[in-house]
């Protein structure tokens, strides 16, 4: 039996007919929309390579059934830049050598953006490590990742102070 669902992906509404209700958001994004920035690492919720935002919250898309998220708003790594202007977290990853092979990087960046939106970590490196502990990096780029998140967080704090001044 076929199932129809609609998602808003990176600001665009997309309709799908699923012939298998077990298809995950990760496979839908990669195979049907060819949004291959979101990576498949472990495919079992253990590495964070597949992290995306669903309705503003970060999740492991390899564990999420697409059918359970009918109507959801999805943000993937392809949707975070504004044209040629990188998202501040992306720019900070480049500035701080937050990646080597880059395989974990999209998931790390999505997780950092989600964490900042949650208002979880503030400017505490230990807390950032803890909040991003579900995102593994085989290259061990953790020091650069934490520095990048600290810089992006400081920029976000400054922008919000300017807005409220
Ligand atoms: S691929 Fe989803 S957590 Fe590893
Ligand atoms: S940069 Fe290679 S796995 Fe993280």
Short mmCIF file of C-alpha atoms and ligand atoms in Angstrom, two decimals:
data_model
loop_
_atom_site.label_atom_id
_atom_site.label_comp_id
_atom_site.label_asym_id
_atom_site.label_seq_id
_atom_site.Cartn_x
_atom_site.Cartn_y
_atom_site.Cartn_z
CA UNK A 1 0.00 0.00 0.00
CA UNK A 2 1.29 3.47 -0.90
CA UNK A 3 1.44 6.36 1.58
CA UNK A 4 1.52 10.04 0.62
CA UNK A 5 3.40 12.53 2.75
CA UNK A 6 4.49 16.16 2.39
CA UNK A 7 7.53 17.75 3.92
CA UNK A 8 8.98 21.22 3.75
CA UNK A 9 12.64 20.67 2.99
CA UNK A 10 14.95 23.68 3.19
CA UNK A 11 11.97 25.96 2.66
CA UNK A 12 10.42 24.09 -0.26
CA UNK A 13 7.37 21.89 -0.05
CA UNK A 14 7.98 18.37 -1.34
CA UNK A 15 5.41 15.63 -1.83
CA UNK A 16 6.24 11.94 -1.75
CA UNK A 17 4.51 8.65 -2.33
CA UNK A 18 6.11 5.96 -0.19
CA UNK A 19 5.69 2.36 -1.25
CA UNK A 20 7.42 1.21 1.92
CA UNK A 21 6.36 2.74 5.26
CA UNK A 22 9.76 1.84 6.73
CA UNK A 23 11.71 4.39 4.66
CA UNK A 24 13.76 6.69 6.87
CA UNK A 25 14.11 10.44 6.53
CA UNK A 26 17.80 9.88 5.81
CA UNK A 27 17.14 7.61 2.84
CA UNK A 28 14.34 9.85 1.58
CA UNK A 29 16.62 12.90 1.62
CA UNK A 30 19.59 11.15 0.05
CA UNK A 31 17.89 8.88 -2.46
CA UNK A 32 14.75 10.75 -3.49
CA UNK A 33 15.93 14.36 -3.20
CA UNK A 34 19.65 13.70 -3.80
CA UNK A 35 20.51 15.83 -0.78
CA UNK A 36 23.65 13.85 -0.04
CA UNK A 37 25.18 16.35 2.38
CA UNK A 38 23.50 14.43 5.19
CA UNK A 39 25.74 11.42 5.68
CA UNK A 40 25.01 7.80 6.46
CA UNK A 41 27.60 6.57 8.93
CA UNK A 42 26.40 3.83 11.24
CA UNK A 43 22.72 3.83 10.16
CA UNK A 44 21.83 2.89 13.75
CA UNK A 45 21.75 6.12 15.74
CA UNK A 46 25.26 5.95 17.10
CA UNK A 47 27.42 8.40 15.14
CA UNK A 48 25.42 11.57 14.44
CA UNK A 49 26.55 11.82 10.79
CA UNK A 50 22.90 11.98 9.71
CA UNK A 51 21.86 14.84 12.03
CA UNK A 52 19.23 17.20 10.61
CA UNK A 53 16.75 19.62 12.17
CA UNK A 54 13.09 18.59 12.20
CA UNK A 55 10.75 21.37 13.30
CA UNK A 56 13.84 23.11 14.66
CA UNK A 57 15.10 20.17 16.74
CA UNK A 58 18.10 18.03 15.92
CA UNK A 59 17.52 14.36 15.32
CA UNK A 60 19.32 11.36 13.87
CA UNK A 61 17.54 10.99 10.54
CA UNK A 62 18.63 7.34 10.18
CA UNK A 63 16.31 6.44 13.06
CA UNK A 64 13.36 8.60 11.94
CA UNK A 65 10.62 7.09 9.81
CA UNK A 66 9.61 9.56 7.12
CA UNK A 67 5.97 8.60 7.49
CA UNK A 68 6.01 9.69 11.14
CA UNK A 69 7.04 13.19 10.14
CA UNK A 70 4.34 14.01 7.60
CA UNK A 71 4.00 17.83 7.48
CA UNK A 72 7.33 18.47 9.18
CA UNK A 73 9.75 21.28 8.47
CA UNK A 74 13.18 19.85 7.64
CA UNK A 75 16.49 21.70 7.56
CA UNK A 76 19.54 19.96 6.12
CA UNK A 77 23.09 21.17 5.60
CA UNK A 78 22.14 22.24 2.05
CA UNK A 79 19.68 24.76 3.50
CA UNK A 80 21.77 26.61 6.08
CA UNK A 81 23.76 29.02 3.87
CA UNK A 82 22.08 32.12 2.45
CA UNK A 83 23.13 32.05 -1.18
CA UNK A 84 26.89 32.60 -1.18
CA UNK A 85 26.89 33.61 2.47
CA UNK A 86 27.86 30.74 4.75
CA UNK A 87 26.04 30.19 8.01
CA UNK A 88 28.22 31.52 10.88
CA UNK A 89 28.74 27.95 12.14
CA UNK A 90 29.98 26.86 8.70
CA UNK A 91 32.34 29.85 8.50
CA UNK A 92 33.65 29.13 12.02
CA UNK A 93 34.33 25.47 11.15
CA UNK A 94 36.51 26.64 8.27
CA UNK A 95 38.27 29.29 10.37
CA UNK A 96 39.06 26.82 13.19
CA UNK A 97 39.94 23.68 11.20
CA UNK A 98 36.85 21.94 12.50
CA UNK A 99 37.17 19.15 9.97
CA UNK A 100 39.67 16.92 8.23
CA UNK A 101 37.98 14.38 5.93
CA UNK A 102 34.69 16.24 6.37
CA UNK A 103 32.49 13.15 6.59
CA UNK A 104 31.07 13.98 10.03
CA UNK A 105 31.02 17.73 9.35
CA UNK A 106 27.46 18.22 8.05
CA UNK A 107 26.10 16.37 11.08
CA UNK A 108 28.39 18.29 13.42
CA UNK A 109 27.27 21.61 11.95
CA UNK A 110 23.57 20.70 12.12
CA UNK A 111 24.02 19.53 15.68
CA UNK A 112 25.81 22.76 16.63
CA UNK A 113 23.05 24.86 15.06
CA UNK A 114 20.40 22.81 16.88
CA UNK A 115 22.27 23.07 20.16
CA UNK A 116 22.60 26.83 19.83
CA UNK A 117 18.88 27.12 19.12
CA UNK A 118 18.17 25.05 22.22
CA UNK A 119 20.18 27.64 24.17
CA UNK A 120 21.93 24.72 25.85
CA UNK A 121 25.63 25.27 25.86
CA UNK A 122 26.41 28.94 26.33
CA UNK A 123 30.11 29.60 26.20
CA UNK A 124 31.23 26.60 28.20
CA UNK A 125 33.54 24.27 26.23
CA UNK A 126 32.79 21.30 28.50
CA UNK A 127 29.06 21.75 28.09
CA UNK A 128 29.48 22.05 24.30
CA UNK A 129 31.40 18.76 24.29
CA UNK A 130 28.65 17.12 26.30
CA UNK A 131 25.83 18.53 24.15
CA UNK A 132 27.54 17.34 20.99
CA UNK A 133 28.71 13.99 22.32
CA UNK A 134 26.33 12.17 19.97
CA UNK A 135 28.38 13.38 17.01
CA UNK A 136 31.48 11.28 16.50
CA UNK A 137 34.50 12.31 14.44
CA UNK A 138 36.85 9.58 13.28
CA UNK A 139 39.47 12.21 12.42
CA UNK A 140 39.45 13.59 15.95
CA UNK A 141 38.76 17.19 14.91
CA UNK A 142 37.05 17.83 18.26
CA UNK A 143 39.27 20.70 19.43
CA UNK A 144 38.57 22.70 16.25
CA UNK A 145 34.87 21.87 16.44
CA UNK A 146 34.57 23.20 20.00
CA UNK A 147 36.50 26.36 19.08
CA UNK A 148 34.22 26.85 16.06
CA UNK A 149 31.07 26.47 18.13
CA UNK A 150 32.43 28.87 20.77
CA UNK A 151 33.09 31.48 18.09
CA UNK A 152 29.68 31.03 16.48
CA UNK A 153 27.99 31.21 19.87
CA UNK A 154 29.88 34.40 20.78
CA UNK A 155 28.78 35.94 17.45
CA UNK A 156 25.16 34.94 18.09
CA UNK A 157 25.29 36.42 21.62
CA UNK A 158 26.69 39.67 20.26
CA UNK A 159 24.00 39.87 17.57
CA UNK A 160 21.23 39.31 20.11
CA UNK A 161 22.70 41.99 22.42
CA UNK A 162 22.75 44.43 19.49
CA UNK A 163 19.11 43.60 18.71
CA UNK A 164 17.99 44.18 22.29
CA UNK A 165 20.05 47.42 22.71
S1 LIG B 1 24.01 7.39 10.49
FE1 LIG B 1 22.52 8.09 11.85
S2 LIG B 1 23.49 8.15 13.78
FE2 LIG B 1 24.95 7.23 12.44
S1 LIG B 2 36.43 15.25 9.98
FE1 LIG B 2 36.68 13.19 9.37
S2 LIG B 2 35.22 12.13 10.53
FE2 LIG B 2 35.17 14.11 11.34
#
